[in-house]
């Protein structure tokens, strides 16, 4: 059964979902943009018999605090997540990383490699070859971050764009509107445009860290399952296959779906996790 909690970290309310026996190995679920831990609603019931599940909402997302004076960077999101793990007394864990969750999770792994029991990367990219065509334009923005371009990239969280993230690459009628409707509702919260624009700009730091993430993989050889919606136009399948360059024993599975693969393939992904770890 899933339970719902908040804890105080840096004087901020941090929301997380929890399931499974506390004596089981921990599975940390790290969500992506523009979602929250709600994206794991269909996955958690499949995993809770084997894992103690912790699924937080990052600061500025979902039910966690979204202060206006917070430094919205991936380093800061990682710091908060590390403090959450410390507060919950979690010394080691498996991690499921998706989209924005990948640079947070890999920062955690790179900093404390001995805490990582295994990794599931679901469209959680750490390779330049996994970046879809849109990222070339974003690189131009990162190099010359004009106010005009910053405003232009607010289209990334327009309702039509969010629906497109969920629906592109999926079969008609297979994606419930619940996920993207909730995400769109969150875009109406105070300060949303500023904090998400800050993170879009800071994403450049994740690409800069890709070589260090890859070095971590080569050195520590964690057990890894890359399960990918192969029709994702943001993080393309080459990013999944690239894991085998550094982890020859990585398992790579490509599913006939899009970016938010859990919306259509939660049971299949759960089966792959349970068979791999």
mmCIF file of C-alpha atoms in Angstrom:
data_model
loop_
_atom_site.group_PDB
_atom_site.id
_atom_site.type_symbol
_atom_site.label_atom_id
_atom_site.label_comp_id
_atom_site.label_asym_id
_atom_site.label_seq_id
_atom_site.Cartn_x
_atom_site.Cartn_y
_atom_site.Cartn_z
ATOM 1 C CA UNK A 1 0.000 0.000 0.000
ATOM 2 C CA UNK A 2 1.275 3.477 -0.886
ATOM 3 C CA UNK A 3 1.479 6.077 1.873
ATOM 4 C CA UNK A 4 2.147 9.796 1.506
ATOM 5 C CA UNK A 5 4.497 11.914 3.604
ATOM 6 C CA UNK A 6 6.251 15.250 3.952
ATOM 7 C CA UNK A 7 9.490 16.037 5.763
ATOM 8 C CA UNK A 8 11.276 19.316 6.410
ATOM 9 C CA UNK A 9 14.605 19.849 4.632
ATOM 10 C CA UNK A 10 16.222 23.283 4.509
ATOM 11 C CA UNK A 11 12.938 24.591 5.966
ATOM 12 C CA UNK A 12 11.061 23.257 2.937
ATOM 13 C CA UNK A 13 8.256 20.687 2.775
ATOM 14 C CA UNK A 14 9.463 17.722 0.731
ATOM 15 C CA UNK A 15 6.751 15.314 -0.348
ATOM 16 C CA UNK A 16 7.348 11.639 -1.035
ATOM 17 C CA UNK A 17 5.436 8.425 -1.662
ATOM 18 C CA UNK A 18 6.414 5.314 0.233
ATOM 19 C CA UNK A 19 5.521 1.639 -0.111
ATOM 20 C CA UNK A 20 6.874 -1.772 0.826
ATOM 21 C CA UNK A 21 8.405 -3.208 3.976
ATOM 22 C CA UNK A 22 11.101 -0.978 5.494
ATOM 23 C CA UNK A 23 13.361 -4.030 5.866
ATOM 24 C CA UNK A 24 13.494 -4.586 2.103
ATOM 25 C CA UNK A 25 16.147 -3.004 -0.156
ATOM 26 C CA UNK A 26 15.281 0.583 -1.041
ATOM 27 C CA UNK A 27 14.231 1.552 -4.554
ATOM 28 C CA UNK A 28 14.504 5.322 -5.075
ATOM 29 C CA UNK A 29 12.252 6.572 -7.885
ATOM 30 C CA UNK A 30 13.332 9.901 -9.401
ATOM 31 C CA UNK A 31 10.811 11.585 -11.679
ATOM 32 C CA UNK A 32 11.289 13.836 -14.691
ATOM 33 C CA UNK A 33 10.014 17.048 -16.221
ATOM 34 C CA UNK A 34 7.287 18.248 -16.035
ATOM 35 C CA UNK A 35 5.964 15.487 -13.814
ATOM 36 C CA UNK A 36 6.247 14.368 -10.196
ATOM 37 C CA UNK A 37 6.214 11.128 -8.225
ATOM 38 C CA UNK A 38 2.660 10.711 -9.533
ATOM 39 C CA UNK A 39 4.240 9.274 -12.690
ATOM 40 C CA UNK A 40 5.101 6.119 -10.683
ATOM 41 C CA UNK A 41 1.508 5.453 -9.568
ATOM 42 C CA UNK A 42 1.174 2.351 -11.786
ATOM 43 C CA UNK A 43 4.707 1.032 -11.206
ATOM 44 C CA UNK A 44 4.834 1.077 -7.405
ATOM 45 C CA UNK A 45 2.210 -1.649 -6.824
ATOM 46 C CA UNK A 46 4.251 -4.033 -8.985
ATOM 47 C CA UNK A 47 7.443 -3.469 -6.986
ATOM 48 C CA UNK A 48 6.381 -3.013 -3.377
ATOM 49 C CA UNK A 49 6.570 -6.724 -2.506
ATOM 50 C CA UNK A 50 10.313 -6.764 -3.247
ATOM 51 C CA UNK A 51 11.448 -3.205 -2.479
ATOM 52 C CA UNK A 52 10.982 -0.448 0.044
ATOM 53 C CA UNK A 53 9.891 2.310 -2.346
ATOM 54 C CA UNK A 54 10.743 5.982 -1.832
ATOM 55 C CA UNK A 55 9.511 8.372 -4.546
ATOM 56 C CA UNK A 56 10.031 12.072 -3.772
ATOM 57 C CA UNK A 57 8.835 15.166 -5.588
ATOM 58 C CA UNK A 58 11.726 17.499 -6.362
ATOM 59 C CA UNK A 59 11.560 21.038 -5.014
ATOM 60 C CA UNK A 60 9.383 23.048 -7.406
ATOM 61 C CA UNK A 61 7.471 19.980 -8.608
ATOM 62 C CA UNK A 62 4.328 18.171 -7.556
ATOM 63 C CA UNK A 63 3.451 18.470 -3.885
ATOM 64 C CA UNK A 64 6.867 19.614 -2.655
ATOM 65 C CA UNK A 65 7.558 23.229 -1.756
ATOM 66 C CA UNK A 66 8.163 25.654 -4.609
ATOM 67 C CA UNK A 67 9.767 28.727 -3.042
ATOM 68 C CA UNK A 68 10.577 31.767 -5.155
ATOM 69 C CA UNK A 69 13.956 32.314 -3.471
ATOM 70 C CA UNK A 70 15.298 28.783 -4.091
ATOM 71 C CA UNK A 71 18.274 28.285 -6.424
ATOM 72 C CA UNK A 72 16.758 26.004 -9.059
ATOM 73 C CA UNK A 73 19.770 24.046 -10.252
ATOM 74 C CA UNK A 74 20.359 20.331 -10.624
ATOM 75 C CA UNK A 75 23.120 20.518 -8.036
ATOM 76 C CA UNK A 76 20.642 21.946 -5.549
ATOM 77 C CA UNK A 77 17.956 19.366 -6.356
ATOM 78 C CA UNK A 78 20.584 16.677 -5.816
ATOM 79 C CA UNK A 79 21.614 18.176 -2.482
ATOM 80 C CA UNK A 80 18.012 18.151 -1.255
ATOM 81 C CA UNK A 81 17.574 14.543 -2.404
ATOM 82 C CA UNK A 82 20.764 13.502 -0.593
ATOM 83 C CA UNK A 83 19.505 15.187 2.580
ATOM 84 C CA UNK A 84 16.201 13.353 2.220
ATOM 85 C CA UNK A 85 18.027 10.021 2.021
ATOM 86 C CA UNK A 86 20.062 10.954 5.091
ATOM 87 C CA UNK A 87 16.955 12.026 7.008
ATOM 88 C CA UNK A 88 15.238 8.746 6.165
ATOM 89 C CA UNK A 89 18.401 6.842 7.165
ATOM 90 C CA UNK A 90 18.817 5.152 3.799
ATOM 91 C CA UNK A 91 22.447 3.987 3.430
ATOM 92 C CA UNK A 92 22.110 2.250 0.050
ATOM 93 C CA UNK A 93 19.528 1.928 -2.680
ATOM 94 C CA UNK A 94 18.552 0.936 -6.172
ATOM 95 C CA UNK A 95 17.529 3.904 -8.270
ATOM 96 C CA UNK A 96 15.058 4.320 -11.111
ATOM 97 C CA UNK A 97 15.900 7.476 -13.056
ATOM 98 C CA UNK A 98 13.845 9.155 -15.743
ATOM 99 C CA UNK A 99 14.468 12.397 -17.658
ATOM 100 C CA UNK A 100 15.418 15.080 -15.045
ATOM 101 C CA UNK A 101 15.799 12.295 -12.498
ATOM 102 C CA UNK A 102 18.826 10.950 -14.375
ATOM 103 C CA UNK A 103 21.212 13.883 -13.750
ATOM 104 C CA UNK A 104 20.077 13.975 -10.120
ATOM 105 C CA UNK A 105 20.537 10.239 -9.677
ATOM 106 C CA UNK A 106 23.886 10.111 -11.437
ATOM 107 C CA UNK A 107 25.160 13.018 -9.349
ATOM 108 C CA UNK A 108 24.250 10.982 -6.253
ATOM 109 C CA UNK A 109 25.972 7.901 -7.676
ATOM 110 C CA UNK A 110 29.091 9.785 -8.733
ATOM 111 C CA UNK A 111 29.428 11.359 -5.282
ATOM 112 C CA UNK A 112 28.794 8.203 -3.256
ATOM 113 C CA UNK A 113 29.215 5.210 -5.551
ATOM 114 C CA UNK A 114 29.128 2.685 -2.713
ATOM 115 C CA UNK A 115 25.496 3.565 -1.970
ATOM 116 C CA UNK A 116 24.214 2.347 -5.364
ATOM 117 C CA UNK A 117 22.874 -1.213 -5.541
ATOM 118 C CA UNK A 118 21.727 -0.979 -9.156
ATOM 119 C CA UNK A 119 20.260 1.413 -11.723
ATOM 120 C CA UNK A 120 17.178 1.420 -13.902
ATOM 121 C CA UNK A 121 17.412 4.160 -16.517
ATOM 122 C CA UNK A 122 14.106 4.719 -18.274
ATOM 123 C CA UNK A 123 14.722 7.376 -20.906
ATOM 124 C CA UNK A 124 17.245 8.787 -18.461
ATOM 125 C CA UNK A 125 20.014 9.997 -20.715
ATOM 126 C CA UNK A 126 23.712 10.491 -19.901
ATOM 127 C CA UNK A 127 25.183 10.362 -23.441
ATOM 128 C CA UNK A 128 25.420 13.074 -26.087
ATOM 129 C CA UNK A 129 24.388 10.559 -28.734
ATOM 130 C CA UNK A 130 21.110 10.131 -26.870
ATOM 131 C CA UNK A 131 20.089 13.769 -27.304
ATOM 132 C CA UNK A 132 17.340 14.288 -29.880
ATOM 133 C CA UNK A 133 17.407 17.078 -32.491
ATOM 134 C CA UNK A 134 15.838 19.724 -30.214
ATOM 135 C CA UNK A 135 18.938 19.794 -28.033
ATOM 136 C CA UNK A 136 21.062 21.442 -30.727
ATOM 137 C CA UNK A 137 18.819 24.495 -30.497
ATOM 138 C CA UNK A 138 18.973 24.442 -26.713
ATOM 139 C CA UNK A 139 22.768 24.384 -26.883
ATOM 140 C CA UNK A 140 22.605 27.649 -28.816
ATOM 141 C CA UNK A 141 20.438 29.098 -26.043
ATOM 142 C CA UNK A 142 22.893 27.928 -23.361
ATOM 143 C CA UNK A 143 25.742 29.591 -25.250
ATOM 144 C CA UNK A 144 23.823 32.859 -25.709
ATOM 145 C CA UNK A 145 21.072 33.011 -23.042
ATOM 146 C CA UNK A 146 19.168 36.093 -24.136
ATOM 147 C CA UNK A 147 15.932 37.104 -22.359
ATOM 148 C CA UNK A 148 14.101 36.594 -25.638
ATOM 149 C CA UNK A 149 15.254 32.973 -25.930
ATOM 150 C CA UNK A 150 14.488 32.331 -22.269
ATOM 151 C CA UNK A 151 10.942 33.503 -22.882
ATOM 152 C CA UNK A 152 10.739 31.408 -26.056
ATOM 153 C CA UNK A 153 11.612 28.266 -24.122
ATOM 154 C CA UNK A 154 8.607 28.752 -21.891
ATOM 155 C CA UNK A 155 6.855 26.853 -24.696
ATOM 156 C CA UNK A 156 8.435 23.730 -23.154
ATOM 157 C CA UNK A 157 5.762 23.775 -20.477
ATOM 158 C CA UNK A 158 2.827 24.979 -22.571
ATOM 159 C CA UNK A 159 -0.176 22.603 -22.331
ATOM 160 C CA UNK A 160 0.137 21.432 -25.940
ATOM 161 C CA UNK A 161 3.831 20.629 -25.444
ATOM 162 C CA UNK A 162 3.136 18.643 -22.283
ATOM 163 C CA UNK A 163 0.420 16.630 -24.003
ATOM 164 C CA UNK A 164 2.851 16.030 -26.855
ATOM 165 C CA UNK A 165 5.471 14.679 -24.459
ATOM 166 C CA UNK A 166 2.986 12.094 -23.254
ATOM 167 C CA UNK A 167 1.372 11.174 -26.560
ATOM 168 C CA UNK A 168 4.136 11.329 -29.189
ATOM 169 C CA UNK A 169 5.263 7.845 -30.140
ATOM 170 C CA UNK A 170 2.319 6.056 -28.520
ATOM 171 C CA UNK A 171 -0.596 4.200 -30.031
ATOM 172 C CA UNK A 172 -3.893 6.157 -30.027
ATOM 173 C CA UNK A 173 -6.021 5.555 -26.977
ATOM 174 C CA UNK A 174 -3.279 3.947 -24.857
ATOM 175 C CA UNK A 175 -2.353 6.949 -22.663
ATOM 176 C CA UNK A 176 -4.681 8.086 -19.898
ATOM 177 C CA UNK A 177 -5.137 11.878 -19.705
ATOM 178 C CA UNK A 178 -4.591 11.797 -15.929
ATOM 179 C CA UNK A 179 -0.831 12.326 -16.025
ATOM 180 C CA UNK A 180 -0.627 15.214 -18.432
ATOM 181 C CA UNK A 181 -3.742 16.870 -17.001
ATOM 182 C CA UNK A 182 -2.129 16.966 -13.559
ATOM 183 C CA UNK A 183 1.163 18.245 -14.987
ATOM 184 C CA UNK A 184 -0.666 21.017 -16.834
ATOM 185 C CA UNK A 185 -2.474 21.970 -13.618
ATOM 186 C CA UNK A 186 0.870 22.422 -11.874
ATOM 187 C CA UNK A 187 1.953 24.923 -14.529
ATOM 188 C CA UNK A 188 -0.603 27.328 -13.035
ATOM 189 C CA UNK A 189 1.107 27.447 -9.636
ATOM 190 C CA UNK A 190 2.870 30.703 -8.640
ATOM 191 C CA UNK A 191 6.391 31.118 -9.992
ATOM 192 C CA UNK A 192 6.225 28.045 -12.228
ATOM 193 C CA UNK A 193 7.613 29.733 -15.343
ATOM 194 C CA UNK A 194 10.639 31.166 -13.536
ATOM 195 C CA UNK A 195 11.695 28.009 -11.747
ATOM 196 C CA UNK A 196 11.255 25.784 -14.789
ATOM 197 C CA UNK A 197 13.068 28.283 -16.997
ATOM 198 C CA UNK A 198 15.941 28.272 -14.504
ATOM 199 C CA UNK A 199 16.186 24.495 -14.790
ATOM 200 C CA UNK A 200 16.020 24.519 -18.587
ATOM 201 C CA UNK A 201 19.001 26.844 -18.591
ATOM 202 C CA UNK A 202 20.851 24.837 -15.937
ATOM 203 C CA UNK A 203 20.401 21.631 -17.948
ATOM 204 C CA UNK A 204 23.630 22.581 -19.714
ATOM 205 C CA UNK A 205 25.497 21.463 -16.564
ATOM 206 C CA UNK A 206 24.119 17.956 -17.003
ATOM 207 C CA UNK A 207 25.491 17.658 -20.531
ATOM 208 C CA UNK A 208 28.835 18.959 -19.269
ATOM 209 C CA UNK A 209 28.832 16.181 -16.661
ATOM 210 C CA UNK A 210 28.107 13.357 -19.098
ATOM 211 C CA UNK A 211 31.811 12.366 -19.327
ATOM 212 C CA UNK A 212 31.999 12.143 -15.514
ATOM 213 C CA UNK A 213 28.813 10.088 -15.340
ATOM 214 C CA UNK A 214 30.295 7.746 -17.936
ATOM 215 C CA UNK A 215 33.549 7.561 -16.010
ATOM 216 C CA UNK A 216 31.560 6.510 -12.931
ATOM 217 C CA UNK A 217 29.920 3.725 -14.951
ATOM 218 C CA UNK A 218 33.226 2.474 -16.359
ATOM 219 C CA UNK A 219 34.954 2.500 -13.000
ATOM 220 C CA UNK A 220 32.267 1.018 -10.763
ATOM 221 C CA UNK A 221 30.334 -1.172 -13.246
ATOM 222 C CA UNK A 222 26.952 -0.974 -11.500
ATOM 223 C CA UNK A 223 24.282 -3.392 -12.596
ATOM 224 C CA UNK A 224 22.090 -1.448 -14.999
ATOM 225 C CA UNK A 225 18.862 -1.906 -16.921
ATOM 226 C CA UNK A 226 18.211 0.653 -19.664
ATOM 227 C CA UNK A 227 14.544 0.401 -20.598
ATOM 228 C CA UNK A 228 13.542 2.974 -23.172
ATOM 229 C CA UNK A 229 10.507 4.199 -24.996
ATOM 230 C CA UNK A 230 12.094 3.828 -28.426
ATOM 231 C CA UNK A 231 9.862 6.467 -30.039
ATOM 232 C CA UNK A 232 11.028 9.205 -27.672
ATOM 233 C CA UNK A 233 12.086 12.251 -29.707
ATOM 234 C CA UNK A 234 13.776 13.944 -26.753
ATOM 235 C CA UNK A 235 16.083 11.145 -25.588
ATOM 236 C CA UNK A 236 16.540 8.830 -28.535
ATOM 237 C CA UNK A 237 17.338 5.073 -28.378
ATOM 238 C CA UNK A 238 21.039 5.635 -29.073
ATOM 239 C CA UNK A 239 21.243 6.894 -25.490
ATOM 240 C CA UNK A 240 20.046 3.525 -24.219
ATOM 241 C CA UNK A 241 22.423 1.525 -26.405
ATOM 242 C CA UNK A 242 25.340 3.747 -25.386
ATOM 243 C CA UNK A 243 25.299 2.317 -21.856
ATOM 244 C CA UNK A 244 26.851 -0.836 -23.255
ATOM 245 C CA UNK A 245 29.900 1.169 -24.330
ATOM 246 C CA UNK A 246 30.769 1.579 -20.648
ATOM 247 C CA UNK A 247 28.832 -1.344 -19.153
ATOM 248 C CA UNK A 248 29.134 -4.375 -21.429
ATOM 249 C CA UNK A 249 26.807 -6.322 -19.136
ATOM 250 C CA UNK A 250 24.059 -3.686 -19.156
ATOM 251 C CA UNK A 251 20.646 -4.901 -20.218
ATOM 252 C CA UNK A 252 19.016 -2.716 -22.881
ATOM 253 C CA UNK A 253 15.336 -3.065 -23.728
ATOM 254 C CA UNK A 254 13.524 -0.863 -26.257
ATOM 255 C CA UNK A 255 9.739 -0.615 -25.942
ATOM 256 C CA UNK A 256 7.273 0.499 -28.597
ATOM 257 C CA UNK A 257 6.203 3.685 -26.820
ATOM 258 C CA UNK A 258 7.287 7.258 -26.186
ATOM 259 C CA UNK A 259 8.983 9.396 -23.553
ATOM 260 C CA UNK A 260 6.619 8.589 -20.659
ATOM 261 C CA UNK A 261 6.924 4.826 -21.085
ATOM 262 C CA UNK A 262 5.273 4.049 -17.749
ATOM 263 C CA UNK A 263 2.000 5.446 -19.054
ATOM 264 C CA UNK A 264 1.690 2.503 -21.438
ATOM 265 C CA UNK A 265 4.162 -0.148 -20.252
ATOM 266 C CA UNK A 266 4.271 -0.059 -16.433
ATOM 267 C CA UNK A 267 3.714 -3.805 -16.021
ATOM 268 C CA UNK A 268 6.306 -4.671 -18.686
ATOM 269 C CA UNK A 269 8.887 -2.381 -17.096
ATOM 270 C CA UNK A 270 8.162 -3.833 -13.664
ATOM 271 C CA UNK A 271 8.677 -7.351 -15.012
ATOM 272 C CA UNK A 272 12.030 -6.344 -16.497
ATOM 273 C CA UNK A 273 13.123 -4.814 -13.172
ATOM 274 C CA UNK A 274 12.091 -7.882 -11.180
ATOM 275 C CA UNK A 275 13.837 -10.190 -13.652
ATOM 276 C CA UNK A 276 17.058 -8.139 -13.660
ATOM 277 C CA UNK A 277 17.622 -7.241 -10.010
#
